[in-house]
């Protein structure tokens, strides 16, 4: 979908936008279901990168305790607890710039993935940059989806991160696609970007071929010690509008109402679900930051008549669409050569 159309949709009167988003949502997601995904930070803090929003960057004094890679048995305990609590997706995050095949730590991650994938949940990892071979190995070990966000527009990205580039992010996403994993890719609102940057981000995501299987929309949780500690809250109607446009532009993607729900009322969250969000992070903690209590979420879904989605173990990565260019990723394949 072209930028001009995204812009037109975004600026419709709110109820007109919601009506269109709802029609698309009902056509593709008629079940009134919400996917519950539990996050676990398997390696916390001490990251070399300078992402201006992140509590885990070693460049900022955020008061976070750095932790080594979690032993496999501990990850398994947490994964079993997540499955028992009704989560159908388990996402493991590591504060690394990326991973390299053949290293002890990557072998340990592969073993963790093999074991977690025996539990019947969809398995997601977010480990930073991946090469083609690392992506193939993760897929073979049992990863169903890989999370790697573009976070904002190409233009705004250098104001947020300088230690790696937008094209570095796109290259990893292409490697994930080529390995046959589903791509989970979205962004953050509240990084000092304009509405236009947010829509340009959606334009990039909508240009992916195959399209992303899930699109996390995070609202900045300002972390003490980071350059963005003083940023103000994202306006709830800006968030709802972006979710609605994402639903229309990416009809088959799970749109995940991600970080920042602790700052949203139940009514605001209900509006986000109405606009097209159909997944949440479930559990009292995100990676390092708080998330609503599990029983609050269960109550909210019950009140709204929404049900947790069943696990889809046979989740297939979305197919490449014929007749559509590889999108922005085609350009990064060229720049790689
Ligand atoms: N290191 C890996 C990477 O950069 O892809 C994975 C972990 S990273 C923490 C995953 C995503 O969490 C980021 O891309 C960003 O969208 C989101 N995130 C991190 N800190 C956040 C914050 N303070 N508020 C909202 N979202 C945040
Ligand atoms: C995503 O887009 N959001 C999640 C997940 N992917 C890995 C992470 C949110 C992190 C929020 C801040 C924290 O917990 O440190
Ligand atoms: Fe490191 Fe990821 Fe945080 Fe950036 S977002 S500092 S790459 S953990």
Short mmCIF file of C-alpha atoms in Angstrom, two decimals, residues 50-332:
data_model
loop_
_atom_site.label_atom_id
_atom_site.label_comp_id
_atom_site.label_asym_id
_atom_site.label_seq_id
_atom_site.Cartn_x
_atom_site.Cartn_y
_atom_site.Cartn_z
CA UNK A 50 23.05 2.43 21.44
CA UNK A 51 19.28 2.21 20.79
CA UNK A 52 18.09 5.38 22.51
CA UNK A 53 15.00 3.78 24.06
CA UNK A 54 16.56 0.64 25.48
CA UNK A 55 17.29 -0.10 29.14
CA UNK A 56 19.59 -2.92 28.04
CA UNK A 57 22.18 -0.82 26.22
CA UNK A 58 25.58 -0.82 27.98
CA UNK A 59 25.98 2.81 26.86
CA UNK A 60 23.51 4.15 29.41
CA UNK A 61 23.41 3.93 33.17
CA UNK A 62 19.94 2.48 33.57
CA UNK A 63 20.48 0.63 36.85
CA UNK A 64 19.75 -2.72 35.20
CA UNK A 65 21.56 -5.80 36.51
CA UNK A 66 23.39 -7.50 33.66
CA UNK A 67 22.70 -11.24 33.45
CA UNK A 68 24.43 -14.00 31.50
CA UNK A 69 22.64 -16.41 29.17
CA UNK A 70 20.03 -18.25 31.22
CA UNK A 71 20.64 -21.98 31.66
CA UNK A 72 18.40 -24.22 29.57
CA UNK A 73 16.62 -25.84 32.55
CA UNK A 74 15.61 -22.40 33.87
CA UNK A 75 14.26 -21.34 30.47
CA UNK A 76 12.32 -24.62 30.33
CA UNK A 77 10.77 -23.97 33.77
CA UNK A 78 9.61 -20.55 32.56
CA UNK A 79 8.37 -21.93 29.23
CA UNK A 80 6.37 -24.70 30.96
CA UNK A 81 4.83 -22.11 33.28
CA UNK A 82 3.92 -19.92 30.28
CA UNK A 83 2.25 -22.86 28.51
CA UNK A 84 0.36 -23.76 31.69
CA UNK A 85 -0.89 -20.19 32.03
CA UNK A 86 -2.43 -20.30 28.54
CA UNK A 87 0.28 -18.70 26.41
CA UNK A 88 0.50 -20.13 22.94
CA UNK A 89 3.65 -18.33 21.89
CA UNK A 90 6.91 -18.07 23.78
CA UNK A 91 9.35 -15.37 22.75
CA UNK A 92 12.93 -15.38 24.00
CA UNK A 93 14.95 -12.17 23.78
CA UNK A 94 18.66 -11.59 24.11
CA UNK A 95 20.42 -8.24 24.46
CA UNK A 96 22.99 -8.81 21.76
CA UNK A 97 23.90 -6.95 18.62
CA UNK A 98 23.57 -10.34 16.96
CA UNK A 99 24.62 -13.99 17.01
CA UNK A 100 27.33 -15.87 15.15
CA UNK A 101 27.18 -19.55 14.15
CA UNK A 102 29.75 -21.89 15.66
CA UNK A 103 30.02 -19.98 18.95
CA UNK A 104 29.23 -21.65 22.28
CA UNK A 105 26.48 -19.17 23.03
CA UNK A 106 24.72 -19.76 19.72
CA UNK A 107 24.93 -23.54 20.26
CA UNK A 108 23.36 -23.01 23.69
CA UNK A 109 20.55 -20.95 22.18
CA UNK A 110 19.91 -23.68 19.58
CA UNK A 111 19.66 -26.27 22.37
CA UNK A 112 17.23 -24.01 24.28
CA UNK A 113 15.09 -23.65 21.14
CA UNK A 114 15.08 -27.43 20.52
CA UNK A 115 13.85 -28.08 24.03
CA UNK A 116 11.26 -25.26 24.18
CA UNK A 117 9.86 -26.30 20.82
CA UNK A 118 8.92 -29.68 22.33
CA UNK A 119 6.30 -27.97 24.54
CA UNK A 120 3.72 -27.27 21.83
CA UNK A 121 3.87 -23.46 21.75
CA UNK A 122 4.95 -21.34 18.82
CA UNK A 123 8.59 -20.46 19.42
CA UNK A 124 9.86 -16.96 18.71
CA UNK A 125 13.33 -15.56 19.27
CA UNK A 126 14.76 -12.06 19.09
CA UNK A 127 18.55 -12.18 19.22
CA UNK A 128 19.56 -9.22 17.04
CA UNK A 129 21.36 -9.57 13.70
CA UNK A 130 21.36 -12.93 11.92
CA UNK A 131 23.26 -14.14 8.87
CA UNK A 132 21.70 -16.61 6.41
CA UNK A 133 23.33 -19.65 8.06
CA UNK A 134 22.31 -18.65 11.60
CA UNK A 135 18.75 -18.13 10.35
CA UNK A 136 18.71 -21.63 8.78
CA UNK A 137 20.00 -23.18 12.00
CA UNK A 138 17.37 -21.45 14.12
CA UNK A 139 14.64 -22.60 11.77
CA UNK A 140 15.98 -26.19 11.89
CA UNK A 141 16.06 -26.04 15.70
CA UNK A 142 12.35 -25.19 15.81
CA UNK A 143 11.94 -21.39 15.71
CA UNK A 144 8.60 -20.49 14.11
CA UNK A 145 8.98 -16.70 14.09
CA UNK A 146 11.83 -14.24 14.48
CA UNK A 147 11.25 -10.77 15.94
CA UNK A 148 13.36 -7.97 14.50
CA UNK A 149 11.77 -4.54 14.49
CA UNK A 150 12.47 -1.68 12.11
CA UNK A 151 11.16 0.53 14.94
CA UNK A 152 10.54 3.72 12.90
CA UNK A 153 11.02 5.26 9.45
CA UNK A 154 14.32 5.00 7.60
CA UNK A 155 14.67 8.79 7.93
CA UNK A 156 14.20 8.89 11.71
CA UNK A 157 16.23 5.74 12.47
CA UNK A 158 19.64 7.51 12.75
CA UNK A 159 18.15 9.78 15.43
CA UNK A 160 17.37 6.68 17.49
CA UNK A 161 20.31 4.32 16.82
CA UNK A 162 23.77 4.99 15.40
CA UNK A 163 25.58 1.70 16.10
CA UNK A 164 23.80 -0.14 13.28
CA UNK A 165 21.75 0.90 10.26
CA UNK A 166 18.24 0.47 8.90
CA UNK A 167 19.70 -1.66 6.10
CA UNK A 168 21.37 -3.90 8.70
CA UNK A 169 17.89 -4.51 10.13
CA UNK A 170 16.38 -5.19 6.68
CA UNK A 171 19.19 -7.61 5.82
CA UNK A 172 18.43 -9.71 8.88
CA UNK A 173 14.74 -9.70 8.01
CA UNK A 174 15.54 -10.96 4.54
CA UNK A 175 17.69 -13.75 5.98
CA UNK A 176 14.80 -14.74 8.26
CA UNK A 177 12.39 -14.82 5.30
CA UNK A 178 14.81 -16.83 3.16
CA UNK A 179 15.20 -19.41 5.93
CA UNK A 180 11.42 -19.91 5.95
CA UNK A 181 10.70 -18.44 9.38
CA UNK A 182 7.83 -16.05 9.94
CA UNK A 183 8.85 -12.44 10.39
CA UNK A 184 7.62 -10.52 13.43
CA UNK A 185 8.45 -6.91 12.69
CA UNK A 186 7.04 -3.65 13.94
CA UNK A 187 8.09 -0.56 15.81
CA UNK A 188 7.80 1.87 18.67
CA UNK A 189 5.74 5.03 18.94
CA UNK A 190 7.14 7.86 21.05
CA UNK A 191 10.73 8.07 19.79
CA UNK A 192 10.35 11.72 18.82
CA UNK A 193 9.06 10.77 15.38
CA UNK A 194 6.31 12.48 13.39
CA UNK A 195 3.04 10.91 12.26
CA UNK A 196 4.63 10.79 8.79
CA UNK A 197 7.52 8.69 10.17
CA UNK A 198 5.01 6.25 11.66
CA UNK A 199 3.19 5.92 8.36
CA UNK A 200 6.47 5.51 6.46
CA UNK A 201 7.28 2.67 8.85
CA UNK A 202 3.95 1.03 7.97
CA UNK A 203 4.67 1.57 4.28
CA UNK A 204 7.95 -0.35 4.65
CA UNK A 205 6.21 -3.17 6.54
CA UNK A 206 3.38 -3.37 4.00
CA UNK A 207 6.01 -3.60 1.24
CA UNK A 208 7.58 -6.78 2.66
CA UNK A 209 7.07 -9.80 0.44
CA UNK A 210 6.20 -12.15 2.06
CA UNK A 211 4.37 -9.87 4.49
CA UNK A 212 5.21 -9.96 8.19
CA UNK A 213 3.28 -12.62 10.10
CA UNK A 214 3.06 -10.31 13.12
CA UNK A 215 3.50 -6.61 13.70
CA UNK A 216 4.23 -5.47 17.25
CA UNK A 217 3.22 -1.90 17.96
CA UNK A 218 5.11 -0.76 21.06
CA UNK A 219 4.53 2.51 22.88
CA UNK A 220 7.73 3.86 24.35
CA UNK A 221 8.18 3.00 28.00
CA UNK A 222 10.61 5.78 28.94
CA UNK A 223 13.55 4.12 30.72
CA UNK A 224 15.49 6.09 33.33
CA UNK A 225 19.07 6.75 32.19
CA UNK A 226 18.32 6.45 28.46
CA UNK A 227 18.32 9.50 26.16
CA UNK A 228 14.54 9.08 25.86
CA UNK A 229 13.82 8.98 29.58
CA UNK A 230 12.01 12.33 29.39
CA UNK A 231 9.76 11.57 26.43
CA UNK A 232 6.05 11.96 27.01
CA UNK A 233 3.34 9.32 26.67
CA UNK A 234 1.99 8.50 23.23
CA UNK A 235 -1.53 9.87 22.77
CA UNK A 236 -4.00 7.01 22.92
CA UNK A 237 -5.90 8.13 19.81
CA UNK A 238 -2.64 8.28 17.83
CA UNK A 239 -2.00 4.70 18.93
CA UNK A 240 -5.52 3.58 17.97
CA UNK A 241 -5.27 5.26 14.57
CA UNK A 242 -1.95 3.59 13.83
CA UNK A 243 -3.29 0.18 14.82
CA UNK A 244 -6.32 0.70 12.57
CA UNK A 245 -4.15 1.68 9.59
CA UNK A 246 -1.84 -1.28 10.28
CA UNK A 247 -4.89 -3.60 10.28
CA UNK A 248 -6.01 -2.27 6.89
CA UNK A 249 -2.51 -2.28 5.34
CA UNK A 250 -1.59 -5.74 6.68
CA UNK A 251 -4.89 -7.62 6.84
CA UNK A 252 -3.40 -11.07 7.55
CA UNK A 253 -0.80 -10.00 10.10
CA UNK A 254 -1.30 -10.36 13.82
CA UNK A 255 -1.16 -6.81 15.10
CA UNK A 256 0.32 -7.02 18.59
CA UNK A 257 -0.50 -4.37 21.18
CA UNK A 258 2.94 -4.57 22.74
CA UNK A 259 4.99 -2.56 25.26
CA UNK A 260 3.24 0.22 27.14
CA UNK A 261 -0.05 -1.42 28.13
CA UNK A 262 0.58 -0.58 31.81
CA UNK A 263 -0.09 3.05 30.87
CA UNK A 264 -3.35 2.23 29.05
CA UNK A 265 -6.78 2.06 30.66
CA UNK A 266 -9.00 -0.96 30.05
CA UNK A 267 -11.13 1.20 27.79
CA UNK A 268 -8.12 2.32 25.74
CA UNK A 269 -7.04 -1.30 25.30
CA UNK A 270 -10.59 -2.25 24.25
CA UNK A 271 -10.44 0.43 21.57
CA UNK A 272 -7.08 -0.96 20.35
CA UNK A 273 -8.64 -4.45 20.04
CA UNK A 274 -11.62 -2.97 18.22
CA UNK A 275 -9.23 -1.20 15.81
CA UNK A 276 -7.56 -4.50 14.91
CA UNK A 277 -5.05 -5.52 17.57
CA UNK A 278 -5.30 -9.28 18.07
CA UNK A 279 -2.30 -10.22 20.15
CA UNK A 280 -0.70 -9.13 23.42
CA UNK A 281 2.31 -9.93 25.53
CA UNK A 282 0.96 -11.87 28.47
CA UNK A 283 2.71 -12.11 31.83
CA UNK A 284 3.81 -9.68 34.51
CA UNK A 285 7.06 -8.77 32.75
CA UNK A 286 8.11 -7.86 29.22
CA UNK A 287 11.90 -8.19 28.86
CA UNK A 288 12.89 -5.86 31.70
CA UNK A 289 9.81 -3.65 32.06
CA UNK A 290 6.45 -4.32 33.72
CA UNK A 291 3.34 -5.55 31.93
CA UNK A 292 -0.23 -5.89 33.31
CA UNK A 293 -0.80 -8.78 35.74
CA UNK A 294 -2.04 -11.98 34.11
CA UNK A 295 -5.35 -11.99 36.01
CA UNK A 296 -6.08 -8.40 34.91
CA UNK A 297 -5.65 -9.48 31.28
CA UNK A 298 -7.77 -12.60 31.71
CA UNK A 299 -10.49 -10.43 33.26
CA UNK A 300 -10.29 -7.84 30.50
CA UNK A 301 -10.57 -10.43 27.72
CA UNK A 302 -13.49 -12.06 29.50
CA UNK A 303 -15.25 -8.72 29.91
CA UNK A 304 -14.83 -8.00 26.20
CA UNK A 305 -15.91 -11.49 25.13
CA UNK A 306 -12.53 -12.18 23.53
CA UNK A 307 -10.94 -15.61 23.81
CA UNK A 308 -7.28 -16.65 23.87
CA UNK A 309 -6.20 -18.10 20.56
CA UNK A 310 -5.31 -21.81 20.28
CA UNK A 311 -1.64 -22.56 19.46
CA UNK A 312 -0.85 -23.03 15.81
CA UNK A 313 2.08 -25.43 15.85
CA UNK A 314 1.96 -25.81 12.10
CA UNK A 315 2.36 -22.09 11.62
CA UNK A 316 3.72 -21.63 8.13
CA UNK A 317 5.62 -18.53 7.21
CA UNK A 318 3.47 -16.35 4.92
CA UNK A 319 4.12 -17.17 1.26
CA UNK A 320 5.80 -14.78 -1.14
CA UNK A 321 3.16 -12.97 -3.18
CA UNK A 322 3.58 -13.45 -6.94
CA UNK A 323 3.85 -10.35 -9.07
CA UNK A 324 4.89 -8.15 -6.15
CA UNK A 325 8.50 -7.01 -5.86
CA UNK A 326 10.51 -8.22 -2.86
CA UNK A 327 9.93 -4.69 -1.62
CA UNK A 328 12.56 -2.77 0.32
CA UNK A 329 14.37 -6.02 1.02
CA UNK A 330 15.21 -6.42 -2.65
CA UNK A 331 17.31 -3.29 -2.35
CA UNK A 332 19.31 -4.68 0.53
#
